[in-house]
Amino acid sequence: MSGSTTRKIAALSVAALFTAGCLSEGGGGGGGGGGGGDTSDGEVEILGAFGGAEGEAFEASLVDFEEESGIDVTYVPSTDFTTEISARVTGNNAPDIAIFPQPGLLLDIASTSDMAPLEDVVDIDALKETLVPGLAESTELDGSTYGVPMRMAVKSVVWTPAPEFADAGYAAPTSTSELTELADTIRDSGTAPWCIGIESGPAIGWVATDWIEEYVLRVGGEDFYNDWARHEVPFNDPIVVEAAETFAEIAFTEGNVFGGRDSIASSGFGNAGNPMFEDPPQCFMHRQANFITTGDFFPAEVTADLDNQVSVFQLPPVDGGAAEGNSVLLGGDWATIFNAEDEEVVEVLEFLASDQFGGPWAQIGGWLSPHTTFDDSQYLDETTRAIAGFAVDSDTVGVDGSDQMPGEVGAGSFWRGMTAWISGQQDLQSVLDDIENTWPED
């Protein structure tokens, strides 16, 4: 989910706009292209997909910058970002800066408008020296970069109830075989090792796609994963079958999941892990991104004392997999510019893209910097620092594959297919073949 998944649904409709050619060559307020000279007026508008407490934390992270620069930054949260950004670009009324929750949507707009490559306005090579690898690359099109990461989400996190996990003598596994041995030990003790839930209203299935992506990355390696996410290899490649079967060993083995396989599709993603905080725990492991500590997903008493209530480990490598070392699956938010002629807009973008952005948000919680050089002492707790370290220290990095895919696949047939498979309505090979057949032709 990581701030983006529930907004994927609207992405399905934007493809029709692009196909119909509604995004004109002259798109964008200010266009993003060349010509006209500096248009600075002391004000910069940013459109984004997050509001509420996240929007307030974002604005708090801009206060010092606004005071020092003299630039008045207005943040506009959108409850229907995909539709709004598409309409505004189409209507020649693009914001100065937009923050996209999906690189695929950003690239769809870049490919159908005159959005300026960011190499024209910022030093992308210098940024990449401190960014977690893969994040900027996920917004590359025909050799140019169109987005810079403003926030990172780490998905490859396995949560455990810290006191009970330690008291039982369990230890974090370092390989998939060790993970299987741990699950067997927990199951043999009479408790389900895992809690898993994928129910998410109209967005049901996204949790399952994350699981599949985790194992495509580990089994196939980084290059294969990136090729797969961009359909340079078939969606139903044998490596994807192996990845899904690796997940199935976790989710479909009798006694492995609290409530059984039949409960997975009906258990809400937000509180699926909470049985591990019962006395005694009803499960001992739950894989979910770092966002799960925000809002009211985990019990309040857990999030208020995170370091003492939970322990975390990184989903381990697959024995014999092609990935090098530890692997991490990431999501995030990417900023781009539609008014490249405005020097103040460029200045704001450079700040958002820097390792100096985000301190106040980090101190509030729920935000991770995409930079390896960010001062992690600003994070609220050791748990958050450890999770950020999973990304910084990993050898193999993949960006959420469904976020990079066309909406009709990444937020459509992929979600539906995984739900049908997990629910026992359809076999794995048929599901993967069906998803492959839904991929739009170039």
CSV table of C-alpha atoms in Angstrom, one decimal:
chain,number,residue,atom,x,y,z
A,1,MET,CA,0.0,0.0,0.0
A,2,SER,CA,2.6,2.5,1.2
A,3,GLY,CA,0.5,5.5,0.5
A,4,SER,CA,-0.1,4.5,-3.1
A,5,THR,CA,-2.2,1.4,-3.4
A,6,THR,CA,-5.7,2.7,-2.7
A,7,ARG,CA,-5.1,5.4,-5.3
A,8,LYS,CA,-4.2,2.8,-8.0
A,9,ILE,CA,-7.9,2.2,-8.8
A,10,ALA,CA,-8.3,5.6,-10.4
A,11,ALA,CA,-5.3,4.8,-12.6
A,12,LEU,CA,-7.5,2.5,-14.6
A,13,SER,CA,-9.4,5.4,-16.1
A,14,VAL,CA,-6.5,7.5,-17.0
A,15,ALA,CA,-5.3,5.1,-19.7
A,16,ALA,CA,-8.4,6.0,-21.7
A,17,LEU,CA,-7.4,9.7,-21.6
A,18,PHE,CA,-4.0,8.9,-22.9
A,19,THR,CA,-5.3,6.6,-25.6
A,20,ALA,CA,-7.7,9.2,-26.8
A,21,GLY,CA,-4.8,11.7,-27.1
A,22,CYS,CA,-6.4,14.0,-24.5
A,23,LEU,CA,-3.0,15.0,-23.2
A,24,SER,CA,-1.9,17.5,-25.8
A,25,GLU,CA,1.7,18.2,-26.9
A,26,GLY,CA,1.4,21.6,-25.3
A,27,GLY,CA,0.2,20.2,-21.9
A,28,GLY,CA,1.0,21.6,-18.5
A,29,GLY,CA,0.7,25.0,-17.0
A,30,GLY,CA,4.1,26.4,-17.8
A,31,GLY,CA,4.5,23.4,-20.0
A,32,GLY,CA,7.6,21.9,-18.5
A,33,GLY,CA,9.3,22.6,-21.8
A,34,GLY,CA,11.5,25.4,-22.9
A,35,GLY,CA,11.0,29.0,-23.7
A,36,GLY,CA,9.8,32.1,-22.0
A,37,GLY,CA,12.4,32.9,-19.4
A,38,ASP,CA,12.1,32.9,-15.6
A,39,THR,CA,8.4,33.1,-14.5
A,40,SER,CA,9.1,33.3,-10.7
A,41,ASP,CA,6.4,35.1,-8.6
A,42,GLY,CA,7.3,34.0,-5.1
A,43,GLU,CA,4.7,31.3,-5.0
A,44,VAL,CA,4.9,27.6,-5.8
A,45,GLU,CA,1.9,25.2,-5.9
A,46,ILE,CA,2.4,21.4,-5.2
A,47,LEU,CA,-0.3,18.9,-5.9
A,48,GLY,CA,-0.1,15.5,-4.1
A,49,ALA,CA,-2.2,12.5,-3.1
A,50,PHE,CA,-1.8,12.5,0.6
A,51,GLY,CA,-3.8,14.6,3.1
A,52,GLY,CA,-4.7,14.7,6.7
A,53,ALA,CA,-1.9,14.1,9.2
A,54,GLU,CA,0.5,13.2,6.3
A,55,GLY,CA,-0.3,16.5,4.6
A,56,GLU,CA,0.3,18.4,7.8
A,57,ALA,CA,3.6,16.6,8.3
A,58,PHE,CA,4.7,17.5,4.8
A,59,GLU,CA,3.9,21.1,5.3
A,60,ALA,CA,5.8,21.1,8.6
A,61,SER,CA,8.8,19.9,6.7
A,62,LEU,CA,8.6,23.0,4.4
A,63,VAL,CA,8.4,25.7,7.1
A,64,ASP,CA,12.1,26.3,7.6
A,65,PHE,CA,12.7,26.2,3.8
A,66,GLU,CA,10.0,28.8,3.2
A,67,GLU,CA,11.4,31.1,5.8
A,68,GLU,CA,15.0,30.9,4.5
A,69,SER,CA,14.1,31.1,0.8
A,70,GLY,CA,11.2,33.5,0.9
A,71,ILE,CA,9.1,31.2,-1.3
A,72,ASP,CA,5.5,30.7,-0.4
A,73,VAL,CA,4.7,27.0,-1.0
A,74,THR,CA,1.1,25.9,-1.2
A,75,TYR,CA,0.4,22.2,-0.8
A,76,VAL,CA,-2.9,21.0,-2.4
A,77,PRO,CA,-4.0,17.5,-1.3
A,78,SER,CA,-6.1,15.6,-3.8
A,79,THR,CA,-8.6,12.8,-2.9
A,80,ASP,CA,-8.6,11.7,-6.6
A,81,PHE,CA,-5.0,12.5,-7.6
A,82,THR,CA,-5.0,10.4,-10.9
A,83,THR,CA,-8.1,12.1,-12.2
A,84,GLU,CA,-7.1,15.6,-11.1
A,85,ILE,CA,-3.5,15.6,-12.4
A,86,SER,CA,-4.7,14.2,-15.7
A,87,ALA,CA,-7.4,16.8,-16.1
A,88,ARG,CA,-5.1,19.6,-15.1
A,89,VAL,CA,-2.4,18.6,-17.5
A,90,THR,CA,-5.0,18.2,-20.2
A,91,GLY,CA,-6.4,21.6,-19.5
A,92,ASN,CA,-3.1,23.4,-19.5
A,93,ASN,CA,-3.4,24.1,-15.8
A,94,ALA,CA,-0.8,21.8,-14.4
A,95,PRO,CA,0.6,22.5,-10.9
A,96,ASP,CA,4.1,23.8,-10.6
A,97,ILE,CA,5.1,20.5,-8.9
A,98,ALA,CA,3.2,17.2,-8.6
A,99,ILE,CA,4.0,14.4,-6.2
A,100,PHE,CA,3.1,11.0,-7.7
A,101,PRO,CA,2.4,7.9,-5.7
A,102,GLN,CA,3.2,5.7,-8.7
A,103,PRO,CA,6.1,5.9,-11.2
A,104,GLY,CA,3.9,4.3,-13.8
A,105,LEU,CA,1.3,7.1,-13.8
A,106,LEU,CA,4.1,9.7,-13.9
A,107,LEU,CA,5.6,8.1,-16.9
A,108,ASP,CA,2.2,7.8,-18.6
A,109,ILE,CA,1.9,11.6,-18.4
A,110,ALA,CA,5.5,12.2,-19.3
A,111,SER,CA,5.1,10.2,-22.5
A,112,THR,CA,2.0,12.1,-23.6
A,113,SER,CA,2.9,15.7,-22.7
A,114,ASP,CA,5.8,18.0,-23.0
A,115,MET,CA,7.0,17.5,-19.4
A,116,ALA,CA,10.7,18.4,-19.2
A,117,PRO,CA,13.2,15.8,-18.3
A,118,LEU,CA,14.6,16.6,-14.9
A,119,GLU,CA,18.2,16.4,-16.3
A,120,ASP,CA,17.3,19.8,-17.7
A,121,VAL,CA,16.8,21.4,-14.3
A,122,VAL,CA,18.5,19.4,-11.6
A,123,ASP,CA,21.8,17.4,-11.2
A,124,ILE,CA,20.3,13.9,-11.4
A,125,ASP,CA,23.7,12.2,-11.4
A,126,ALA,CA,24.6,13.9,-8.1
A,127,LEU,CA,21.2,12.9,-6.6
A,128,LYS,CA,21.7,9.3,-7.6
A,129,GLU,CA,25.0,9.2,-5.6
A,130,THR,CA,23.0,9.4,-2.3
A,131,LEU,CA,19.6,7.9,-3.3
A,132,VAL,CA,18.8,4.2,-2.6
A,133,PRO,CA,19.4,2.6,-6.0
A,134,GLY,CA,16.4,2.0,-8.2
A,135,LEU,CA,14.1,4.8,-7.0
A,136,ALA,CA,15.1,7.4,-9.5
A,137,GLU,CA,15.6,4.8,-12.2
A,138,SER,CA,11.9,3.8,-11.9
A,139,THR,CA,10.9,7.1,-13.5
A,140,GLU,CA,13.3,6.9,-16.5
A,141,LEU,CA,11.9,6.9,-20.0
A,142,ASP,CA,14.0,6.8,-23.2
A,143,GLY,CA,17.1,7.7,-21.2
A,144,SER,CA,15.6,10.6,-19.4
A,145,THR,CA,14.5,10.9,-15.7
A,146,TYR,CA,11.1,12.5,-15.0
A,147,GLY,CA,10.7,12.1,-11.2
A,148,VAL,CA,12.8,12.2,-8.1
A,149,PRO,CA,11.8,10.3,-4.9
A,150,MET,CA,10.5,12.4,-2.0
A,151,ARG,CA,9.6,9.5,0.2
A,152,MET,CA,10.4,5.9,0.5
A,153,ALA,CA,8.3,3.0,1.7
A,154,VAL,CA,10.0,-0.3,2.8
A,155,LYS,CA,7.8,-3.3,2.1
A,156,SER,CA,10.1,-6.2,3.0
A,157,VAL,CA,9.4,-6.0,6.7
A,158,VAL,CA,8.4,-9.0,8.8
A,159,TRP,CA,6.9,-7.9,12.2
A,160,THR,CA,6.9,-10.0,15.3
A,161,PRO,CA,5.6,-9.5,18.9
A,162,ALA,CA,9.0,-8.8,20.5
A,163,PRO,CA,8.6,-10.1,24.0
A,164,GLU,CA,6.9,-13.3,23.1
A,165,PHE,CA,9.1,-14.0,20.0
A,166,ALA,CA,12.2,-13.7,22.2
A,167,ASP,CA,10.8,-15.6,25.2
A,168,ALA,CA,9.9,-18.6,22.8
A,169,GLY,CA,13.6,-18.6,21.8
A,170,TYR,CA,12.9,-17.7,18.1
A,171,ALA,CA,15.5,-15.9,16.1
A,172,ALA,CA,15.3,-13.9,12.8
A,173,PRO,CA,16.0,-16.2,9.8
A,174,THR,CA,18.6,-15.4,7.3
A,175,SER,CA,17.4,-17.6,4.4
A,176,THR,CA,14.1,-18.9,3.1
A,177,SER,CA,15.0,-22.4,4.3
A,178,GLU,CA,15.5,-21.0,7.8
A,179,LEU,CA,12.2,-19.1,7.5
A,180,THR,CA,10.5,-22.4,6.7
A,181,GLU,CA,12.2,-24.1,9.6
A,182,LEU,CA,11.0,-21.3,11.9
A,183,ALA,CA,7.5,-21.5,10.6
A,184,ASP,CA,7.5,-25.3,11.1
A,185,THR,CA,8.7,-24.9,14.7
A,186,ILE,CA,6.0,-22.3,15.5
A,187,ARG,CA,3.3,-24.4,13.9
A,188,ASP,CA,4.4,-27.5,15.7
A,189,SER,CA,4.0,-25.6,19.0
A,190,GLY,CA,0.4,-25.2,18.3
A,191,THR,CA,0.3,-21.6,17.0
A,192,ALA,CA,0.0,-20.4,13.4
A,193,PRO,CA,3.3,-18.9,12.3
A,194,TRP,CA,1.8,-16.3,10.0
A,195,CYS,CA,-1.0,-13.7,9.9
A,196,ILE,CA,-1.9,-12.7,6.4
A,197,GLY,CA,-4.8,-10.7,5.1
A,198,ILE,CA,-5.4,-9.1,1.6
A,199,GLU,CA,-8.9,-7.7,1.9
A,200,SER,CA,-8.9,-4.0,0.9
A,201,GLY,CA,-12.3,-3.2,-0.4
A,202,PRO,CA,-12.2,-2.4,-4.1
A,203,ALA,CA,-8.4,-2.6,-3.9
A,204,ILE,CA,-8.4,-6.2,-2.7
A,205,GLY,CA,-5.4,-8.1,-4.0
A,206,TRP,CA,-2.6,-5.5,-3.7
A,207,VAL,CA,-1.1,-7.2,-0.6
A,208,ALA,CA,-0.8,-10.4,-2.6
A,209,THR,CA,0.9,-8.6,-5.5
A,210,ASP,CA,3.5,-7.3,-3.0
A,211,TRP,CA,4.2,-10.9,-1.9
A,212,ILE,CA,4.7,-12.1,-5.5
A,213,GLU,CA,7.0,-9.1,-6.2
A,214,GLU,CA,9.0,-9.9,-3.2
A,215,TYR,CA,9.8,-13.4,-4.5
A,216,VAL,CA,10.1,-12.5,-8.2
A,217,LEU,CA,12.9,-10.1,-7.0
A,218,ARG,CA,14.6,-12.8,-4.8
A,219,VAL,CA,14.2,-15.7,-7.3
A,220,GLY,CA,14.9,-13.8,-10.5
A,221,GLY,CA,17.3,-11.1,-9.4
A,222,GLU,CA,17.1,-7.3,-9.9
A,223,ASP,CA,17.6,-7.3,-13.7
A,224,PHE,CA,14.9,-9.9,-14.3
A,225,TYR,CA,12.6,-8.1,-11.9
A,226,ASN,CA,12.9,-4.8,-13.7
A,227,ASP,CA,12.4,-6.5,-17.1
A,228,TRP,CA,9.3,-8.2,-15.8
A,229,ALA,CA,7.8,-5.0,-14.3
A,230,ARG,CA,8.2,-3.3,-17.7
A,231,HIS,CA,7.0,-6.4,-19.6
A,232,GLU,CA,10.3,-7.0,-21.3
A,233,VAL,CA,9.8,-10.6,-20.3
A,234,PRO,CA,6.4,-12.3,-20.2
A,235,PHE,CA,4.3,-11.8,-17.0
A,236,ASN,CA,3.9,-15.6,-16.8
A,237,ASP,CA,7.6,-16.4,-17.1
A,238,PRO,CA,8.6,-19.7,-15.2
A,239,ILE,CA,10.5,-17.5,-12.7
A,240,VAL,CA,7.3,-15.9,-11.8
A,241,VAL,CA,5.7,-19.3,-11.3
A,242,GLU,CA,8.5,-20.3,-9.0
A,243,ALA,CA,8.1,-17.0,-7.1
A,244,ALA,CA,4.4,-17.6,-6.6
A,245,GLU,CA,5.0,-21.1,-5.5
A,246,THR,CA,7.4,-19.9,-2.9
A,247,PHE,CA,4.7,-17.6,-1.5
A,248,ALA,CA,2.3,-20.5,-1.6
A,249,GLU,CA,4.5,-22.6,0.6
A,250,ILE,CA,4.0,-19.9,3.3
A,251,ALA,CA,0.3,-19.1,2.7
A,252,PHE,CA,-1.2,-22.4,1.7
A,253,THR,CA,0.5,-24.9,4.0
A,254,GLU,CA,-2.0,-26.3,6.4
A,255,GLY,CA,-1.7,-24.6,9.8
A,256,ASN,CA,0.7,-21.9,8.6
A,257,VAL,CA,-1.8,-18.9,8.6
A,258,PHE,CA,-4.1,-17.8,11.4
A,259,GLY,CA,-7.6,-18.6,10.2
A,260,GLY,CA,-6.3,-20.8,7.4
A,261,ARG,CA,-6.0,-20.1,3.7
A,262,ASP,CA,-9.7,-19.5,3.4
A,263,SER,CA,-9.4,-16.5,5.7
A,264,ILE,CA,-6.7,-14.6,3.7
A,265,ALA,CA,-9.0,-12.9,1.2
A,266,SER,CA,-11.5,-11.9,3.8
A,267,SER,CA,-9.1,-10.6,6.5
A,268,GLY,CA,-8.5,-6.8,6.2
A,269,PHE,CA,-4.9,-5.9,5.4
A,270,GLY,CA,-4.9,-3.1,8.1
A,271,ASN,CA,-5.5,-5.3,11.1
A,272,ALA,CA,-4.5,-8.7,9.8
A,273,GLY,CA,-1.4,-8.7,11.9
A,274,ASN,CA,-3.0,-7.8,15.2
A,275,PRO,CA,-3.7,-11.3,16.4
A,276,MET,CA,0.0,-11.5,17.1
A,277,PHE,CA,-0.5,-9.0,19.9
A,278,GLU,CA,-3.1,-11.0,21.7
A,279,ASP,CA,-2.3,-13.0,24.9
A,280,PRO,CA,-1.1,-15.5,23.9
A,281,PRO,CA,-0.2,-14.6,20.4
A,282,GLN,CA,-2.3,-16.2,17.7
A,283,CYS,CA,0.6,-15.8,15.2
A,284,PHE,CA,4.2,-14.7,15.3
A,285,MET,CA,5.0,-13.2,11.9
A,286,HIS,CA,3.3,-10.6,9.7
A,287,ARG,CA,4.8,-9.1,6.5
A,288,GLN,CA,3.8,-5.5,5.7
A,289,ALA,CA,5.4,-2.2,4.8
A,290,ASN,CA,6.5,0.4,7.3
A,291,PHE,CA,3.2,2.3,7.0
A,292,ILE,CA,1.5,-0.2,9.2
A,293,THR,CA,2.7,1.7,12.3
A,294,THR,CA,0.8,4.8,11.3
A,295,GLY,CA,-2.9,5.5,11.8
A,296,ASP,CA,-4.9,2.9,13.7
A,297,PHE,CA,-3.6,-0.2,12.0
A,298,PHE,CA,-1.6,-1.7,14.9
A,299,PRO,CA,-3.1,-1.3,18.4
A,300,ALA,CA,-2.4,2.1,20.0
A,301,GLU,CA,-0.5,0.6,22.9
A,302,VAL,CA,1.9,-1.1,20.4
A,303,THR,CA,2.6,2.0,18.3
A,304,ALA,CA,3.2,4.0,21.5
A,305,ASP,CA,5.9,1.7,22.6
A,306,LEU,CA,7.2,0.3,19.3
A,307,ASP,CA,10.7,-0.7,20.2
A,308,ASN,CA,9.5,-2.8,23.2
A,309,GLN,CA,6.4,-4.2,21.6
A,310,VAL,CA,7.7,-5.3,18.1
A,311,SER,CA,10.8,-6.7,16.6
A,312,VAL,CA,11.4,-6.7,12.8
A,313,PHE,CA,13.5,-8.7,10.3
A,314,GLN,CA,14.0,-8.4,6.6
A,315,LEU,CA,12.2,-11.0,4.5
A,316,PRO,CA,15.2,-13.2,3.8
A,317,PRO,CA,16.9,-14.3,0.5
A,318,VAL,CA,15.7,-17.4,-1.4
A,319,ASP,CA,18.2,-20.3,-1.3
A,320,GLY,CA,19.6,-20.5,-4.8
A,321,GLY,CA,17.9,-17.4,-6.0
A,322,ALA,CA,19.5,-15.0,-8.5
A,323,ALA,CA,19.3,-12.0,-6.2
A,324,GLU,CA,22.6,-10.8,-4.7
A,325,GLY,CA,22.6,-10.7,-0.9
A,326,ASN,CA,19.6,-9.2,0.9
A,327,SER,CA,16.7,-7.9,-1.2
A,328,VAL,CA,14.3,-5.1,-0.5
A,329,LEU,CA,11.0,-4.1,-2.2
A,330,LEU,CA,10.3,-0.4,-2.1
A,331,GLY,CA,7.4,2.0,-2.8
A,332,GLY,CA,7.4,5.7,-2.5
A,333,ASP,CA,6.3,9.1,-3.8
A,334,TRP,CA,8.0,10.9,-6.7
A,335,ALA,CA,8.1,14.6,-7.3
A,336,THR,CA,8.2,16.2,-10.8
A,337,ILE,CA,8.0,19.6,-12.3
A,338,PHE,CA,5.6,21.2,-14.8
A,339,ASN,CA,7.1,24.7,-14.7
A,340,ALA,CA,10.8,24.3,-15.5
A,341,GLU,CA,11.2,28.0,-16.4
A,342,ASP,CA,10.5,29.1,-12.8
A,343,GLU,CA,13.7,29.2,-10.8
A,344,GLU,CA,11.8,29.2,-7.5
A,345,VAL,CA,9.9,26.0,-8.6
A,346,VAL,CA,13.2,24.4,-9.4
A,347,GLU,CA,14.6,25.5,-6.0
A,348,VAL,CA,11.6,23.8,-4.3
A,349,LEU,CA,12.0,20.6,-6.3
A,350,GLU,CA,15.7,20.5,-5.4
A,351,PHE,CA,14.9,20.8,-1.7
A,352,LEU,CA,12.3,18.0,-1.9
A,353,ALA,CA,14.8,15.8,-3.7
A,354,SER,CA,17.6,16.4,-1.2
A,355,ASP,CA,18.7,14.6,1.9
A,356,GLN,CA,17.9,17.8,3.9
A,357,PHE,CA,14.2,17.4,3.4
A,358,GLY,CA,11.9,15.5,5.8
A,359,GLY,CA,13.4,16.0,9.3
A,360,PRO,CA,10.2,17.2,10.9
A,361,TRP,CA,8.2,14.5,9.2
A,362,ALA,CA,10.6,11.8,10.4
A,363,GLN,CA,10.2,13.1,13.9
A,364,ILE,CA,6.4,12.9,13.6
A,365,GLY,CA,6.6,9.4,12.1
A,366,GLY,CA,5.4,7.6,9.0
A,367,TRP,CA,8.1,8.9,6.6
A,368,LEU,CA,11.4,7.4,5.4
A,369,SER,CA,14.0,9.3,3.4
A,370,PRO,CA,15.1,7.8,0.1
A,371,HIS,CA,18.6,9.0,0.8
A,372,THR,CA,21.4,6.8,2.2
A,373,THR,CA,22.9,10.0,3.7
A,374,PHE,CA,19.8,11.1,5.6
A,375,ASP,CA,20.5,11.8,9.3
A,376,ASP,CA,18.6,8.8,10.8
A,377,SER,CA,18.8,10.1,14.3
A,378,GLN,CA,15.8,12.1,13.3
A,379,TYR,CA,13.6,9.0,13.2
A,380,LEU,CA,11.3,8.4,16.1
A,381,ASP,CA,12.7,5.0,17.2
A,382,GLU,CA,15.2,2.2,16.7
A,383,THR,CA,12.5,0.2,14.8
A,384,THR,CA,12.2,2.8,12.2
A,385,ARG,CA,15.9,3.2,11.9
A,386,ALA,CA,16.3,-0.6,11.4
A,387,ILE,CA,13.6,-0.5,8.7
A,388,ALA,CA,15.3,2.3,6.9
A,389,GLY,CA,18.6,0.4,7.1
A,390,PHE,CA,16.9,-2.6,5.3
A,391,ALA,CA,16.8,-0.3,2.2
A,392,VAL,CA,20.1,1.4,2.7
A,393,ASP,CA,22.1,-1.8,3.3
A,394,SER,CA,20.4,-4.1,0.7
A,395,ASP,CA,22.3,-5.5,-2.2
A,396,THR,CA,19.3,-6.0,-4.4
A,397,VAL,CA,16.5,-3.4,-4.8
A,398,GLY,CA,13.2,-3.5,-6.6
A,399,VAL,CA,10.5,-0.8,-6.8
A,400,ASP,CA,6.9,-2.0,-6.5
A,401,GLY,CA,6.3,-3.7,-9.8
A,402,SER,CA,2.5,-3.2,-10.0
A,403,ASP,CA,3.1,0.6,-9.5
A,404,GLN,CA,5.2,0.5,-12.6
A,405,MET,CA,2.7,-1.5,-14.7
A,406,PRO,CA,-0.2,-0.2,-16.8
A,407,GLY,CA,-3.2,0.5,-14.6
A,408,GLU,CA,-5.3,-2.3,-16.2
A,409,VAL,CA,-2.6,-4.8,-15.1
A,410,GLY,CA,-1.0,-3.5,-12.0
A,411,ALA,CA,-4.3,-2.3,-10.4
A,412,GLY,CA,-6.5,-4.6,-12.4
A,413,SER,CA,-5.8,-8.1,-13.6
A,414,PHE,CA,-2.9,-8.6,-11.2
A,415,TRP,CA,-5.0,-7.8,-8.2
A,416,ARG,CA,-8.0,-9.8,-9.4
A,417,GLY,CA,-5.8,-12.8,-10.4
A,418,MET,CA,-4.0,-13.1,-7.1
A,419,THR,CA,-7.3,-12.9,-5.2
A,420,ALA,CA,-8.8,-15.6,-7.4
A,421,TRP,CA,-5.8,-17.9,-6.9
A,422,ILE,CA,-5.5,-17.4,-3.1
A,423,SER,CA,-9.3,-17.9,-2.8
A,424,GLY,CA,-9.0,-21.2,-4.7
A,425,GLN,CA,-11.2,-20.1,-7.6
A,426,GLN,CA,-8.4,-20.4,-10.2
A,427,ASP,CA,-5.1,-22.3,-10.5
A,428,LEU,CA,-1.8,-20.4,-10.6
A,429,GLN,CA,-0.8,-21.0,-14.2
A,430,SER,CA,-4.2,-20.0,-15.5
A,431,VAL,CA,-4.1,-16.8,-13.4
A,432,LEU,CA,-0.6,-15.9,-14.7
A,433,ASP,CA,-1.6,-16.6,-18.3
A,434,ASP,CA,-4.7,-14.5,-18.0
A,435,ILE,CA,-2.7,-11.6,-16.6
A,436,GLU,CA,-0.2,-11.9,-19.4
A,437,ASN,CA,-3.0,-11.7,-21.9
A,438,THR,CA,-4.4,-8.5,-20.4
A,439,TRP,CA,-1.1,-6.6,-21.0
A,440,PRO,CA,-1.9,-3.8,-23.4
A,441,GLU,CA,-0.2,-3.8,-26.8
A,442,ASP,CA,2.3,-1.1,-27.5
